[in-house]
Amino acid sequence: MKIGIVGYGNIGRGIEAAIKQNKDAELVAVFTRRDPATVKVATKGVPVYSVNEIEKKAKDFDILVMCGGSRSDLPKQTPEYVKYCNVIDTFDTHPKIPEHFANVDKAATASNHVALISCGWDPGLFSLNRLIGSAVLPNGVDYTFWGKGVSEGHSDAIRRIKGVKDAKEYTIPVDKALKAVRAGETPELTVRDKHVRDCYVVLEEGVNESAVEHEIKTMPDYFADYDTMVHFISQEEFDKNHKAMPHGGSVFRTGVSDNNNKSIIEFNLKLDSNPEFTASVVIAYARAVCRMAKEGQKGCKTIFDVPPAYLLDMTSEEIRKQLL
Amino acid sequence: MKIGIVGYGNIGRGIEAAIKQNKDAELVAVFTRRDPATVKVATKGVPVYSVNEIEKKAKDFDILVMCGGSRSDLPKQTPEYVKYCNVIDTFDTHPKIPEHFANVDKAATASNHVALISCGWDPGLFSLNRLIGSAVLPNGVDYTFWGKGVSEGHSDAIRRIKGVKDAKEYTIPVDKALKAVRAGETPELTVRDKHVRDCYVVLEEGVNESAVEHEIKTMPDYFADYDTMVHFISQEEFDKNHKAMPHGGSVFRTGVSDNNNKSIIEFNLKLDSNPEFTASVVIAYARAVCRMAKEGQKGCKTIFDVPPAYLLDMTSEEIRKQLL
């Protein structure tokens, strides 16, 4: 499959890395809103174009991977570009998924393309496991724990505070809660019971530490409801120890049968690089989108609509023989 | 969905228990090869019929759940009964899946029914996770660990030894191997490195313990390649401590990206009752089979062919809103 990407940030570079792992995938173009001359793509020979060229170049690729942000890029870009080609995105603003789906579905259906939105691991593989858990154990409870890992949203929120030069937030599951759930207990957990927030902050010179610490710890939605730790560090230490983007987490479903037998399902991820793993999931589902498009399907899909066999470049016979 | 079951053993009773957990499911008939008068169904008002009545009664249910054994029952029953109705089975003899699939597919296609074979957790949810792992991390290694849990096949193999009255085999993952894999190491593991086999055996009076122990430990395929422990116990102790059928295990996929970033995926099950959990998975996929049949599909399917959304009795809108 020939792949174009829009945006060459963390996810874009992750997509580029994931493509190299898949023999049937090829990166054929990078589209950017910047001046194309300023974007240097690591893979040799891949041309960089302005996003204004997408319509004209659409015949060169099978699918366009949207690598922009969920806040302002994807809500506009995905419904726009699906007019010209099949697309896949990582839209992750949970409450706005129905609206985004409706917009993309309308444009994809009208233009006879297939779009798949909200791909990755959460939303994505975690969602899939929540669905399977609730289907298999309808009389059950589920839990999602994130981390230990970097939350870009929370890091951004700290960086927006006046006087903050750089910041990284690690979401860490509370060990006691995780152990209880893993042992099959079904505790009622507040947000504070489940995760702590560990923040590493570089300040501009002369900024008051305790004022910033107070502002972080009392920030509504992001930190106020959690036990939050704040560490002020130098730019050197930050650059040395806090540039990686690890993440992961667990989805649990615990159910009890009429005969009082318990079942515990856990799906767990440990990731050195959140954007690279997200991109790996996207490439597998891009393969499925291409197949659905070839079958003549159209409209907007999610991970819930994809038969798992479509994720592999193998025949059904091979898949059954090797993997069932 | 109205459900009929064939066979009222462990899986059959598990299906009955799972149906009670699902508001949209109803047990409408039990079919047996025994004299129907000798089978007492726990759910009140459910009629018991001879398997010879399946063709005549097929209009009374949406799907027939095959609850027989993989060795001799399912290879005959599933292709036979799919002539009359939609069916689902738990056929778990891995190397014979292609043959079974072909037989069932032929009969299902000819009669315009949908069959789903090899449902449960392995084959089943474990297979699904092996597929997703290899699609998302193509440059990776996978591992399946089973247990701690009862292997019916190995318990049977011991019970077939002359002088053995009763026996239970527990498959136990080797902690060292499990920890190494969970930590992201990718060791090469022999069968002996991965699992030990722990056997509890009741002998008939006067039988020589060491002869039986030797016969178990040297049994090819089943025990010879493993570290095997054999404990001789009384029937009383056996009945008190070894009647349950717990099981579980983990599927791992560990992959490394071009940039040397590691990702570890683990899917883990801890089950008090293997047959009840297997049945819970079957009921979720039975729902999908009914939907595929309503759409006019036909032929044999596996878990790899089912769009996850089909597992729930909810609209796509509800699923996206609540679970994505």
XYZ file of C-alpha atoms in Angstrom:
648
model
C 0.000 0.000 0.000
C 1.197 3.448 -0.913
C 0.929 5.869 1.967
C 0.890 9.633 2.148
C 1.173 11.477 5.443
C -0.055 14.905 6.477
C 2.103 16.525 9.128
C 5.646 15.545 10.017
C 5.744 15.780 13.816
C 5.949 12.966 16.386
C 3.149 10.888 14.875
C 4.299 11.570 11.317
C 7.806 10.363 12.121
C 6.272 7.400 13.959
C 4.301 6.504 10.818
C 7.508 6.717 8.815
C 9.202 4.315 11.279
C 6.225 1.920 11.245
C 6.137 1.823 7.444
C 9.714 0.487 7.478
C 8.509 -2.501 9.532
C 5.851 -3.471 6.996
C 6.991 -4.983 3.720
C 3.754 -4.160 1.925
C 3.850 -0.467 2.884
C 5.625 2.399 1.195
C 5.826 6.089 2.094
C 5.245 8.021 -1.129
C 4.611 11.597 -0.027
C 4.645 13.957 2.937
C 2.242 16.906 2.965
C 2.815 19.928 5.167
C 1.305 23.312 5.960
C 4.811 24.683 6.314
C 7.010 25.656 3.388
C 7.820 22.206 1.879
C 11.427 23.295 1.365
C 11.895 23.503 5.159
C 10.773 19.906 5.858
C 13.471 17.235 5.635
C 12.113 13.678 5.546
C 14.378 10.951 6.942
C 13.428 8.419 4.230
C 15.402 9.171 1.096
C 13.549 10.146 -2.068
C 10.193 10.953 -0.447
C 8.844 14.218 -1.843
C 7.375 16.922 0.391
C 4.390 18.898 -0.873
C 2.131 21.615 0.416
C -1.208 20.356 1.780
C -2.735 22.327 -1.094
C -1.413 19.624 -3.429
C -3.299 16.752 -1.769
C -6.196 16.779 -4.231
C -3.836 16.791 -7.204
C -1.547 14.067 -5.829
C -4.297 11.808 -4.442
C -3.932 9.259 -7.259
C -0.334 8.583 -6.132
C -1.288 6.883 -2.836
C -3.843 4.417 -1.451
C -4.350 6.095 1.884
C -3.510 9.353 3.601
C -2.500 9.197 7.261
C -3.526 12.305 9.185
C -0.805 13.142 11.705
C -2.107 16.427 13.115
C -3.488 17.248 16.544
C -6.991 16.440 17.755
C -7.701 19.910 19.065
C -7.633 21.976 15.900
C -6.094 19.982 12.993
C -8.053 16.750 12.620
C -11.597 18.141 13.018
C -10.940 20.195 9.868
C -8.432 18.077 7.967
C -10.003 14.614 8.082
C -13.424 15.624 6.650
C -11.652 17.856 4.123
C -9.085 15.428 2.735
C -11.386 12.385 2.675
C -13.019 14.125 -0.295
C -9.922 13.171 -2.318
C -8.722 9.848 -0.891
C -9.040 7.200 1.824
C -7.842 8.485 5.191
C -7.058 7.343 8.714
C -6.625 9.506 11.812
C -5.849 9.308 15.530
C -8.542 11.698 16.761
C -8.543 11.221 20.537
C -10.879 13.793 22.064
C -13.330 11.208 23.422
C -16.431 13.414 23.939
C -16.162 14.867 20.436
C -15.911 11.523 18.614
C -19.631 11.374 17.630
C -19.445 14.834 16.030
C -16.152 14.081 14.265
C -17.524 10.745 13.054
C -20.619 12.404 11.595
C -18.569 15.022 9.723
C -16.130 12.492 8.302
C -18.842 9.982 7.440
C -20.785 12.549 5.437
C -17.768 13.585 3.370
C -16.468 10.029 2.922
C -19.831 8.682 1.830
C -20.362 11.511 -0.650
C -16.929 10.982 -2.217
C -16.929 7.156 -2.135
C -13.925 6.894 0.163
C -13.260 5.004 3.370
C -12.100 6.817 6.506
C -11.137 5.283 9.828
C -11.023 7.635 12.801
C -9.692 7.462 16.362
C -7.107 4.771 15.685
C -4.181 4.042 18.005
C -4.188 2.462 21.445
C -6.561 4.710 23.409
C -8.796 5.263 21.601
C -7.935 2.123 19.678
C -6.705 -1.183 21.083
C -7.876 -0.191 24.578
C -11.343 0.558 23.185
C -11.358 -2.827 21.454
C -10.557 -4.525 24.741
C -13.233 -2.555 26.577
C -15.723 -3.734 23.950
C -14.655 -7.371 24.075
C -14.609 -7.308 27.881
C -18.135 -5.989 28.115
C -19.401 -8.395 25.446
C -17.851 -11.461 27.071
C -18.476 -10.511 30.705
C -21.676 -8.443 30.611
C -22.031 -8.725 34.377
C -18.718 -7.064 35.131
C -16.721 -3.980 35.920
C -13.977 -2.418 33.864
C -10.980 -0.339 34.752
C -8.509 1.535 32.592
C -5.144 2.488 34.048
C -2.685 4.627 32.090
C 1.058 4.786 32.510
C 3.618 5.026 33.666
C 3.790 7.434 30.766
C 3.911 10.943 29.456
C 0.614 12.749 28.986
C 1.108 15.362 26.277
C -2.109 17.097 27.299
C -0.991 17.521 30.897
C 2.539 18.518 29.876
C 1.034 21.153 27.567
C -1.175 22.447 30.362
C 1.880 23.046 32.546
C 3.784 24.669 29.681
C 0.971 27.193 29.264
C 1.635 28.530 32.801
C 3.460 31.881 32.729
C 7.119 31.463 33.656
C 7.327 27.783 32.643
C 9.995 27.070 30.030
C 9.456 23.356 29.636
C 7.521 20.607 31.397
C 6.736 16.924 31.302
C 3.974 15.150 33.164
C 4.095 11.422 33.926
C 0.825 9.688 34.707
C 1.513 6.838 37.125
C -1.032 4.213 38.172
C -1.366 3.806 41.932
C 0.199 0.470 42.718
C -2.288 -0.443 45.451
C -5.273 0.118 43.140
C -3.638 -1.760 40.263
C -2.836 -4.735 42.495
C -6.361 -4.883 43.879
C -7.919 -4.885 40.411
C -5.410 -7.420 39.098
C -6.276 -9.679 42.033
C -9.921 -9.645 40.989
C -11.207 -7.268 43.622
C -13.661 -4.750 42.239
C -12.953 -1.637 44.297
C -14.744 1.653 43.718
C -11.958 4.014 42.762
C -11.929 7.790 42.491
C -9.600 9.411 39.969
C -7.245 10.136 42.886
C -7.215 6.471 43.877
C -6.150 5.366 40.406
C -3.374 7.683 39.239
C -0.783 10.112 40.563
C 0.668 12.893 38.432
C 4.413 13.437 38.530
C 5.624 16.696 36.963
C 9.112 17.829 35.940
C 9.262 21.555 35.307
C 11.921 23.959 33.989
C 11.289 27.579 34.991
C 12.424 30.767 33.393
C 14.921 32.644 35.492
C 13.624 34.377 38.592
C 10.195 32.716 38.581
C 8.759 31.788 41.978
C 8.650 27.992 42.411
C 5.926 27.794 45.006
C 3.553 29.988 42.997
C 3.928 27.725 39.945
C 3.634 24.600 42.082
C 0.393 25.947 43.551
C -0.939 26.820 40.111
C -0.217 23.302 38.835
C -1.644 21.470 41.836
C -4.881 23.449 41.837
C -5.488 23.408 38.073
C -9.044 22.109 37.565
C -9.616 18.976 35.405
C -5.889 18.415 34.917
C -4.385 18.200 38.424
C -6.728 19.366 41.203
C -8.381 15.951 41.592
C -5.083 14.044 41.793
C -2.136 13.674 44.111
C 0.387 15.685 42.148
C 4.131 15.898 42.648
C 6.091 18.808 41.192
C 9.877 18.767 40.691
C 11.765 21.816 39.468
C 14.792 20.832 37.433
C 17.368 22.454 35.157
C 17.055 22.511 31.378
C 20.118 20.231 31.213
C 18.519 17.605 33.429
C 15.274 17.929 31.497
C 17.001 17.399 28.156
C 18.985 14.479 29.512
C 16.248 12.526 31.296
C 12.857 13.672 30.054
C 12.906 13.683 26.270
C 11.512 10.172 25.761
C 7.805 9.512 25.320
C 7.099 6.210 27.070
C 3.542 5.172 27.850
C 1.297 2.187 28.379
C -1.390 0.980 30.713
C -3.968 -1.697 31.307
C -7.606 -2.344 30.502
C -9.263 -4.749 32.910
C -12.631 -6.438 32.869
C -13.656 -8.473 35.894
C -16.851 -10.491 35.770
C -18.661 -12.921 38.002
C -20.904 -15.718 36.796
C -24.150 -16.955 38.335
C -22.138 -19.738 39.921
C -19.871 -17.151 41.559
C -16.910 -17.969 39.337
C -14.705 -14.985 38.614
C -12.985 -14.114 35.332
C -10.356 -11.398 34.984
C -9.269 -10.099 31.575
C -6.265 -7.771 31.366
C -4.843 -6.109 28.273
C -1.544 -4.424 29.063
C 0.851 -2.246 27.079
C 4.406 -1.170 27.946
C 5.722 1.243 25.337
C 9.096 2.939 25.011
C 7.593 5.290 22.435
C 3.936 6.259 22.513
C 3.944 7.907 19.029
C 5.770 4.997 17.394
C 3.382 2.413 18.843
C 0.349 4.528 17.955
C 1.721 4.700 14.415
C 2.196 0.912 14.325
C -1.474 0.428 15.136
C -2.434 2.994 12.502
C -0.461 1.195 9.775
C -2.143 -2.138 10.569
C -5.570 -0.485 10.337
C -4.546 1.466 7.209
C -4.139 -1.941 5.561
C -7.722 -2.771 6.560
C -9.007 0.555 5.200
C -7.353 -0.122 1.839
C -9.003 -3.540 1.704
C -12.426 -2.172 2.642
C -12.051 0.496 -0.064
C -11.106 -2.154 -2.646
C -14.258 -4.064 -1.711
C -16.286 -0.974 -2.570
C -17.109 0.074 0.972
C -17.398 3.756 1.790
C -17.996 6.053 4.750
C -16.460 6.428 8.173
C -15.355 3.391 10.193
C -13.757 2.782 13.556
C -11.677 -0.043 14.978
C -14.993 -1.680 15.971
C -15.981 -2.171 12.319
C -12.840 -3.949 11.136
C -12.747 -7.752 10.856
C -9.364 -8.630 12.440
C -8.290 -10.680 9.405
C -8.134 -7.416 7.427
C -5.159 -6.279 9.520
C -2.740 -8.714 7.909
C -1.309 -9.069 4.436
C -2.141 -12.785 4.402
C -4.951 -14.951 3.033
C -7.675 -16.150 5.384
C -6.346 -19.704 4.953
C -2.862 -18.691 6.075
C -4.232 -16.715 9.007
C -6.383 -19.600 10.222
C -3.540 -22.071 9.854
C -0.874 -19.953 11.533
C -2.742 -17.915 14.101
C -6.019 -19.550 15.131
C -31.490 -14.533 20.296
C -32.952 -17.969 20.834
C -30.301 -20.569 21.516
C -30.301 -24.352 21.298
C -27.466 -26.411 22.696
C -26.189 -29.850 21.720
C -24.633 -31.728 24.624
C -25.125 -30.982 28.298
C -21.672 -31.463 29.799
C -19.261 -28.853 31.170
C -19.487 -26.570 28.147
C -23.235 -27.052 27.806
C -23.789 -26.052 31.434
C -21.361 -23.149 30.911
C -23.465 -21.964 27.963
C -26.556 -22.188 30.143
C -24.829 -20.039 32.809
C -23.591 -17.511 30.207
C -27.066 -17.155 28.682
C -28.334 -15.989 32.093
C -25.835 -13.092 31.961
C -27.126 -11.834 28.605
C -30.533 -10.152 28.527
C -30.969 -10.707 24.793
C -30.281 -14.455 24.998
C -32.670 -17.286 25.791
C -32.078 -21.016 26.082
C -34.913 -22.693 24.177
C -33.818 -26.315 23.762
C -31.211 -28.869 24.782
C -30.401 -31.695 22.371
C -28.723 -34.864 23.544
C -27.562 -38.216 22.218
C -28.651 -39.763 25.500
C -32.225 -40.654 26.354
C -33.775 -37.156 26.741
C -35.667 -38.356 29.803
C -32.362 -38.838 31.668
C -31.144 -35.245 31.138
C -32.248 -32.698 33.717
C -31.662 -29.096 32.655
C -31.128 -26.579 35.463
C -33.135 -23.821 33.723
C -36.825 -24.408 34.305
C -39.052 -25.111 31.326
C -36.333 -25.890 28.808
C -37.256 -28.984 26.809
C -34.738 -31.770 26.128
C -34.854 -33.515 22.767
C -32.912 -36.203 20.966
C -30.319 -34.901 18.511
C -32.454 -36.580 15.858
C -35.002 -33.799 16.381
C -32.605 -30.962 15.457
C -33.763 -30.690 11.846
C -37.414 -30.596 12.884
C -36.896 -28.092 15.710
C -34.453 -25.813 13.862
C -37.068 -23.102 13.295
C -37.394 -22.667 17.076
C -33.923 -21.170 17.577
C -31.550 -18.679 15.915
C -28.359 -20.564 16.603
C -27.253 -23.963 17.820
C -24.252 -24.098 20.155
C -22.225 -27.283 19.720
C -21.000 -28.414 23.139
C -19.344 -31.727 22.257
C -15.679 -32.699 22.236
C -13.202 -31.822 19.527
C -11.869 -35.337 19.140
C -14.908 -37.177 17.850
C -18.084 -35.077 18.300
C -17.530 -31.737 16.571
C -15.855 -32.991 13.349
C -19.119 -34.841 12.643
C -21.734 -32.725 14.364
C -20.865 -29.210 13.195
C -20.914 -29.961 9.416
C -24.026 -32.103 9.940
C -26.174 -29.695 11.950
C -25.220 -26.559 10.002
C -27.398 -28.017 7.256
C -30.397 -27.069 9.396
C -29.399 -23.902 11.254
C -26.656 -21.439 12.187
C -24.082 -23.007 14.486
C -21.077 -22.139 16.638
C -18.494 -24.526 18.069
C -15.340 -24.616 20.217
C -13.291 -26.972 18.035
C -9.792 -26.735 19.514
C -7.584 -29.300 17.753
C -5.281 -26.698 16.186
C -3.716 -28.790 13.379
C -7.125 -30.012 12.196
C -8.739 -26.567 11.957
C -8.201 -26.191 8.160
C -9.925 -29.537 7.504
C -12.776 -28.819 9.904
C -13.214 -25.343 8.419
C -13.448 -26.763 4.889
C -16.067 -29.340 5.883
C -18.197 -26.848 7.769
C -17.843 -24.154 5.108
C -19.053 -26.476 2.379
C -22.168 -27.516 4.295
C -22.905 -23.999 5.571
C -22.573 -22.420 2.138
C -24.772 -25.055 0.521
C -27.505 -24.579 3.123
C -27.262 -20.767 3.418
C -26.290 -20.795 7.063
C -23.503 -19.164 9.039
C -21.145 -21.238 11.179
C -18.387 -19.981 13.443
C -15.803 -22.540 14.518
C -13.024 -22.670 17.110
C -14.521 -20.065 19.411
C -13.472 -19.630 23.055
C -10.236 -18.279 24.459
C -7.595 -20.540 22.874
C -8.428 -20.879 20.070
C -10.399 -17.650 20.342
C -9.426 -14.514 22.252
C -5.794 -15.685 22.437
C -5.773 -16.182 18.647
C -7.219 -12.698 18.203
C -4.423 -11.255 20.317
C -1.788 -13.228 18.420
C -3.192 -11.771 15.196
C -3.338 -8.192 16.473
C 0.155 -8.506 17.968
C 1.668 -9.687 14.710
C -0.201 -7.044 12.688
C 0.835 -4.166 14.943
C 4.385 -5.332 15.698
C 5.452 -7.241 12.552
C 9.072 -7.194 13.680
C 8.413 -9.059 16.904
C 8.240 -12.284 18.845
C 5.213 -13.827 20.484
C 4.777 -16.088 23.435
C 1.747 -17.925 24.768
C 1.748 -19.128 28.363
C -1.098 -21.212 29.737
C -2.152 -21.590 33.338
C -2.080 -22.028 36.113
C -4.920 -24.219 34.998
C -6.354 -27.635 34.375
C -5.619 -29.245 31.034
C -8.429 -31.672 30.283
C -6.329 -33.333 27.572
C -3.468 -34.071 29.940
C -5.805 -35.140 32.742
C -7.482 -37.546 30.305
C -4.117 -38.920 29.228
C -3.312 -39.823 32.847
C -6.765 -41.317 33.417
C -6.190 -43.659 30.487
C -3.256 -45.283 32.342
C -4.169 -48.689 33.774
C -4.706 -48.497 37.526
C -5.533 -44.777 37.604
C -8.914 -44.004 39.126
C -8.910 -40.253 38.732
C -6.423 -37.545 37.791
C -6.013 -33.837 37.289
C -3.154 -32.084 35.557
C -2.324 -28.437 36.211
C -0.262 -26.613 33.612
C 1.851 -23.976 35.369
C 3.907 -21.316 33.598
C 7.516 -21.168 34.766
C 7.803 -17.957 36.740
C 11.308 -17.134 35.539
C 10.310 -17.380 31.867
C 7.107 -15.394 32.411
C 8.994 -12.621 34.194
C 11.639 -12.404 31.482
C 9.018 -12.096 28.726
C 6.964 -9.594 30.718
C 10.118 -7.501 31.185
C 10.540 -7.298 27.426
C 13.355 -9.779 27.074
C 12.904 -12.099 24.109
C 14.381 -15.370 25.335
C 14.379 -18.534 23.247
C 12.327 -20.937 25.288
C 11.888 -24.691 24.956
C 8.599 -26.242 26.026
C 10.364 -27.274 29.250
C 11.430 -23.685 29.916
C 7.880 -22.394 29.641
C 5.628 -24.736 31.611
C 5.723 -27.360 34.322
C 3.073 -30.055 34.668
C 1.694 -30.770 38.122
C -0.370 -33.952 38.412
C -2.707 -35.155 41.166
C -3.525 -38.840 40.818
C -5.865 -41.238 42.592
C -4.875 -44.904 42.143
C -6.949 -48.020 42.365
C -6.076 -50.149 45.355
C -2.784 -52.033 45.213
C -1.395 -50.249 42.179
C 2.335 -49.478 42.185
C 2.961 -45.749 42.517
C 6.407 -45.599 41.005
C 5.356 -47.531 37.905
C 2.500 -45.095 37.253
C 4.747 -42.112 38.005
C 7.269 -43.415 35.481
C 4.563 -43.969 32.874
C 3.273 -40.415 33.288
C 6.676 -38.736 33.238
C 7.839 -40.563 30.124
C 4.610 -40.218 28.134
C 5.545 -38.737 24.739
C 3.933 -35.442 23.600
C 2.084 -35.021 26.892
C 4.754 -35.122 29.632
C 8.155 -36.353 28.453
C 9.311 -32.906 27.303
C 8.323 -31.178 30.554
C 9.345 -31.099 34.169
C 6.466 -33.081 35.616
C 5.474 -33.495 39.254
C 3.234 -36.364 40.309
C 1.348 -36.460 43.618
C -0.657 -39.500 44.675
C -3.644 -38.523 46.769
C -6.802 -40.090 48.162
C -10.169 -39.856 46.451
C -11.377 -37.732 49.389
C -8.596 -35.197 48.920
C -9.165 -35.236 45.161
C -12.878 -34.543 45.533
C -12.239 -31.805 48.076
C -9.437 -29.873 46.360
C -9.349 -30.766 42.683
C -12.862 -30.521 41.295
C -12.633 -26.942 40.048
C -11.578 -26.094 36.493
C -9.533 -22.908 36.739
C -7.408 -21.766 33.829
C -5.917 -18.747 32.176
C -2.673 -17.569 30.678
C -1.032 -14.816 28.689
C -0.339 -13.959 25.078
C 2.637 -11.645 24.638
C 3.963 -9.812 21.629
C 7.235 -7.934 21.959
C 8.448 -5.781 19.113
C 11.325 -3.412 18.478
C 11.184 -0.440 16.130
C 13.916 0.832 13.797
C 14.739 3.422 16.446
C 15.245 0.623 18.985
C 12.089 1.445 20.923
C 10.438 -1.578 22.490
C 6.724 -2.310 22.765
C 5.259 -5.104 24.866
C 1.640 -6.227 24.484
C 0.180 -8.657 27.017
C -3.283 -10.173 27.033
C -3.913 -12.054 30.262
C -6.755 -14.205 31.563
C -7.375 -15.498 35.095
C -10.390 -17.786 35.148
C -12.066 -19.606 38.016
C -13.971 -21.706 35.499
C -12.550 -22.509 32.104
C -15.833 -23.906 30.666
C -17.910 -20.985 31.929
C -15.535 -18.408 30.453
C -15.290 -20.318 27.181
C -19.088 -20.301 27.082
C -19.170 -16.545 27.744
C -16.991 -15.944 24.699
C -19.177 -18.291 22.640
C -22.368 -16.410 23.536
C -20.821 -13.053 22.511
C -19.791 -14.522 19.152
C -23.152 -16.299 18.780
C -24.671 -12.816 18.750
C -22.336 -11.896 15.898
C -23.248 -15.050 13.958
C -26.958 -14.228 14.250
C -26.290 -10.738 12.912
C -24.171 -12.007 10.020
C -26.915 -14.485 9.152
C -29.549 -11.724 9.221
C -27.392 -9.743 6.803
C -27.545 -12.668 4.383
C -24.004 -13.918 4.906
C -23.297 -17.622 4.711
C -20.451 -20.088 5.129
C -17.912 -20.780 7.832
C -16.343 -17.941 9.823
C -13.837 -17.633 12.615
C -13.191 -15.012 15.268
C -10.918 -13.291 12.694
C -13.888 -12.508 10.432
C -16.106 -10.802 12.997
C -16.240 -7.002 13.227
C -16.025 -6.391 16.998
C -19.146 -4.182 16.980
C -21.186 -7.314 16.153
C -20.452 -8.716 19.622
C -22.746 -6.291 21.400
C -26.484 -5.761 21.419
C -26.021 -2.011 20.893
C -26.120 0.359 17.935
C -22.843 1.517 16.384
C -23.583 5.032 17.673
C -23.945 3.783 21.255
C -20.806 1.674 20.972
C -18.719 4.570 19.644
C -20.047 6.924 22.294
C -19.613 4.582 25.244
C -16.617 2.452 24.366
C -14.337 4.149 21.838
